[in-house]
Short mmCIF file of C-alpha atoms and ligand atoms in Angstrom, two decimals:
data_model
loop_
_atom_site.label_atom_id
_atom_site.label_comp_id
_atom_site.label_asym_id
_atom_site.label_seq_id
_atom_site.Cartn_x
_atom_site.Cartn_y
_atom_site.Cartn_z
CA MET A 172 0.11 -0.04 0.00
CA SER A 173 2.85 2.55 0.90
CA GLY A 174 4.54 2.76 -2.62
CA VAL A 175 3.27 4.53 -5.65
CA PRO A 176 5.59 3.96 -8.50
CA LEU A 177 7.90 6.68 -9.23
CA MET A 178 6.67 7.27 -12.79
CA ARG A 179 3.04 7.47 -11.52
CA ARG A 180 4.16 9.56 -8.75
CA ARG A 181 5.81 12.27 -10.95
CA THR A 182 2.80 12.22 -13.24
CA LEU A 183 0.45 12.81 -10.24
CA LEU A 184 2.63 15.53 -9.00
CA ALA A 185 2.64 17.34 -12.14
CA ALA A 186 -1.11 17.01 -12.56
CA VAL A 187 -1.61 18.48 -9.01
CA ALA A 188 0.85 21.13 -9.81
CA GLY A 189 -1.03 22.18 -12.71
CA ILE A 190 -4.25 22.38 -10.97
CA ALA A 191 -2.50 24.39 -8.18
CA THR A 192 -0.78 26.89 -10.39
CA ALA A 193 -3.84 27.78 -12.69
CA PRO A 194 -5.47 30.13 -10.17
CA LEU A 195 -2.18 31.76 -9.38
CA LEU A 196 -1.58 32.58 -12.96
CA ALA A 197 -5.12 33.98 -13.30
CA SER A 198 -5.18 36.26 -10.51
CA PRO A 199 -1.95 36.09 -8.12
CA ALA A 200 -3.28 38.37 -5.58
CA GLN A 201 -6.33 36.57 -4.80
CA ALA A 202 -5.47 32.97 -4.77
CA ALA A 203 -7.32 31.30 -1.85
CA PRO A 204 -5.37 29.58 0.78
CA PRO A 205 -6.11 25.92 1.26
CA LYS A 206 -8.74 25.03 3.48
CA ILE A 207 -7.51 22.57 6.09
CA TYR A 208 -9.86 20.68 8.49
CA LEU A 209 -8.29 19.23 11.46
CA ASP A 210 -10.33 16.68 13.37
CA PRO A 211 -9.14 15.85 17.00
CA GLY A 212 -10.60 12.49 17.64
CA HIS A 213 -13.24 11.90 20.52
CA GLY A 214 -13.85 14.59 23.22
CA GLY A 215 -16.43 15.44 25.77
CA THR A 216 -18.24 12.38 27.03
CA ASP A 217 -16.30 10.19 24.82
CA PRO A 218 -12.59 9.69 25.99
CA GLY A 219 -11.53 7.44 23.36
CA ALA A 220 -8.84 4.99 24.41
CA VAL A 221 -7.31 5.27 27.86
CA GLY A 222 -4.21 3.90 29.48
CA ASN A 223 -1.19 4.67 31.43
CA GLY A 224 -2.84 7.53 32.94
CA LEU A 225 -3.42 9.07 29.54
CA GLN A 226 -6.77 9.87 27.75
CA GLU A 227 -6.97 9.78 23.98
CA LYS A 228 -9.23 12.75 23.70
CA ALA A 229 -6.79 15.10 25.32
CA LEU A 230 -3.79 13.96 23.38
CA THR A 231 -5.61 14.23 20.01
CA LEU A 232 -6.75 17.91 21.01
CA ASP A 233 -3.24 18.66 22.09
CA ILE A 234 -1.66 17.45 18.83
CA ALA A 235 -4.21 19.02 16.67
CA LEU A 236 -3.91 22.36 18.24
CA ARG A 237 -0.06 22.13 17.78
CA THR A 238 -0.53 21.26 14.20
CA ARG A 239 -2.80 24.32 13.70
CA THR A 240 -0.27 26.56 15.19
CA VAL A 241 2.62 25.26 13.01
CA LEU A 242 0.45 25.45 9.82
CA GLN A 243 -0.60 29.14 10.69
CA THR A 244 2.98 30.07 11.74
CA ASN A 245 4.52 29.03 8.49
CA TRP A 246 2.12 29.15 5.66
CA ASP A 247 -0.85 30.96 4.31
CA VAL A 248 -3.76 28.49 5.09
CA SER A 249 -7.16 28.44 6.28
CA ILE A 250 -7.95 26.02 9.14
CA ARG A 251 -11.11 24.96 10.72
CA MET A 252 -11.22 22.15 13.63
CA SER A 253 -14.21 19.85 14.60
CA ARG A 254 -13.33 21.01 18.13
CA THR A 255 -10.96 23.24 19.93
CA THR A 256 -11.88 22.30 23.58
CA ASP A 257 -12.98 18.99 25.42
CA VAL A 258 -16.47 18.89 23.80
CA THR A 259 -18.67 16.08 22.48
CA ARG A 260 -18.87 15.82 18.74
CA SER A 261 -20.69 13.06 16.63
CA LEU A 262 -18.78 11.47 13.74
CA SER A 263 -21.65 12.75 11.41
CA SER A 264 -21.16 16.32 12.62
CA ARG A 265 -17.50 16.19 11.88
CA SER A 266 -18.07 15.18 8.23
CA SER A 267 -20.93 17.33 7.59
CA ASP A 268 -19.22 20.44 9.24
CA ALA A 269 -16.18 19.85 7.01
CA ASN A 270 -18.37 19.31 3.95
CA SER A 271 -20.39 22.51 4.37
CA TRP A 272 -17.23 24.64 5.04
CA GLY A 273 -15.87 23.21 1.76
CA ALA A 274 -12.52 21.95 3.07
CA ASN A 275 -9.76 20.87 0.73
CA VAL A 276 -8.51 18.11 3.04
CA PHE A 277 -9.69 16.54 6.22
CA VAL A 278 -7.20 15.13 8.63
CA SER A 279 -8.48 13.29 11.72
CA ILE A 280 -5.97 12.52 14.50
CA HIS A 281 -6.31 9.52 16.81
CA ILE A 282 -4.25 7.43 19.28
CA ASN A 283 -4.30 3.74 19.01
CA ALA A 284 -4.98 0.97 21.52
CA GLY A 285 -5.18 -2.78 21.47
CA GLY A 286 -1.70 -3.95 22.28
CA GLY A 287 0.46 -2.77 19.32
CA THR A 288 3.06 -0.14 18.82
CA GLY A 289 3.79 2.65 16.40
CA PHE A 290 2.23 4.84 13.75
CA GLU A 291 -0.21 4.10 11.12
CA SER A 292 -2.51 5.94 8.73
CA TYR A 293 -5.76 5.28 7.00
CA ILE A 294 -7.67 6.44 3.79
CA PHE A 295 -10.91 5.16 2.29
CA PRO A 296 -10.52 2.01 0.43
CA THR A 297 -11.50 3.49 -3.03
CA ALA A 298 -9.88 6.87 -2.43
CA GLY A 299 -8.39 8.34 -5.57
CA ALA A 300 -4.84 9.24 -6.47
CA ALA A 301 -4.96 12.81 -4.55
CA THR A 302 -6.02 11.18 -1.41
CA GLN A 303 -3.25 8.49 -1.78
CA ARG A 304 -0.83 11.31 -2.16
CA LEU A 305 -2.08 13.07 0.84
CA GLN A 306 -1.46 9.82 2.98
CA ASP A 307 1.97 9.48 1.31
CA ASP A 308 2.98 12.93 2.36
CA VAL A 309 1.49 13.06 5.84
CA HIS A 310 2.54 9.58 6.76
CA ALA A 311 6.22 10.11 5.74
CA ALA A 312 6.46 13.40 7.41
CA VAL A 313 4.91 12.38 10.72
CA LEU A 314 7.17 9.27 10.94
CA SER A 315 10.36 11.14 10.19
CA ASN A 316 9.64 13.84 12.68
CA ALA A 317 8.46 11.68 15.42
CA ARG A 318 11.72 9.76 14.91
CA THR A 319 13.63 12.90 15.82
CA VAL A 320 12.45 12.31 19.42
CA GLY A 321 12.07 8.57 19.83
CA ALA A 322 11.93 5.29 18.27
CA VAL A 323 8.58 4.71 16.43
CA THR A 324 7.53 1.65 14.37
CA ASP A 325 6.10 2.20 10.92
CA ARG A 326 2.91 -0.01 10.92
CA GLY A 327 2.10 1.26 7.29
CA GLN A 328 -0.39 3.01 5.11
CA LYS A 329 -3.62 1.42 5.29
CA THR A 330 -7.27 1.49 4.25
CA ALA A 331 -10.53 1.39 6.32
CA ASN A 332 -14.16 1.99 5.87
CA PHE A 333 -14.21 4.61 8.60
CA GLN A 334 -17.24 6.88 8.94
CA VAL A 335 -15.22 10.12 8.78
CA LEU A 336 -13.29 8.96 5.75
CA ARG A 337 -16.47 7.66 3.95
CA GLU A 338 -18.68 10.70 4.45
CA THR A 339 -16.20 13.58 3.76
CA ALA A 340 -16.35 14.94 0.32
CA MET A 341 -12.66 15.95 0.14
CA SER A 342 -9.33 13.97 0.44
CA ALA A 343 -9.42 12.76 3.92
CA MET A 344 -7.08 10.71 6.15
CA LEU A 345 -6.73 9.48 9.71
CA THR A 346 -3.61 9.08 11.64
CA GLU A 347 -3.30 6.50 14.56
CA ASN A 348 -0.36 8.00 16.68
CA LEU A 349 1.11 5.16 18.69
CA PHE A 350 -0.54 3.00 21.35
CA ILE A 351 -1.99 4.52 24.66
CA ASP A 352 -1.90 1.05 26.28
CA ARG A 353 1.68 0.35 25.37
CA ALA A 354 4.10 1.66 28.09
CA ALA A 355 6.79 2.74 25.65
CA ASP A 356 4.39 4.51 23.33
CA ALA A 357 2.62 6.19 26.24
CA ALA A 358 5.87 7.46 27.52
CA LEU A 359 6.53 9.29 24.41
CA LEU A 360 2.92 10.56 24.08
CA ALA A 361 3.27 11.98 27.68
CA ARG A 362 6.07 14.28 26.33
CA ALA A 363 5.25 17.65 25.01
CA ASP A 364 8.36 17.56 22.63
CA PHE A 365 6.97 14.35 21.09
CA ARG A 366 3.55 15.66 20.52
CA GLN A 367 5.05 18.74 19.13
CA ALA A 368 7.12 16.46 16.67
CA LEU A 369 3.86 14.80 15.68
CA ALA A 370 2.27 18.18 15.02
CA VAL A 371 5.19 19.33 13.04
CA GLY A 372 4.93 16.11 10.94
CA HIS A 373 1.26 16.59 10.27
CA ALA A 374 1.71 20.13 9.37
CA ARG A 375 4.73 19.52 7.00
CA GLY A 376 2.79 16.66 5.31
CA ILE A 377 -0.10 18.73 4.75
CA ALA A 378 2.04 21.61 3.56
CA ARG A 379 3.86 19.51 1.12
CA PHE A 380 0.62 18.04 -0.18
CA PHE A 381 -0.52 21.57 -1.21
CA GLY A 382 2.96 22.39 -2.54
CA LEU A 383 3.67 25.08 0.07
CA ALA A 384 7.32 25.67 0.47
ZN1 ZN B 140 -9.68 7.25 18.43
#
């Protein structure tokens, strides 16, 4: 799943570059910034996974808020979030909010559980080339940045029929950032510098997808 052949990748990049530069040529001053929707998993009455004294809902919110800050500090982007505090949001409200806002990408941030270790990412099984490239870019950037802080296993780029991936109208992906019930993973997740590295990874991957320098 992880490898797009080089020739095909170049073609995809050229195609996306063509789409991205067309409005710039037409009216450089009015090119709209990319609309990025960040979705911190769970929240409010739904803590998500819990383990080692940590709650998924708090970690996902922290990583998403950091991702927003990194994006806004470094690039001209428009960002909306499904939540910015500890509140309950249904899955359908997240996808419908992103759809009605007209997001260009949707990135849902989660923490894994169940006894494994490491990082993995998901897109919808029938997602197209652009979404596959979004996954390529974010997956690689999160891994490389996370590994500047600690050892992180690459569990791979996967597909799943998740509701937020199925019901969103734009390129959408979901990241599972280590395992809250694995002591070594939880020790990393408890560190602010590690969560910052995860955020920088998400931000850089999204920026690369949009061709932002
Ligand atoms: Zn989750």
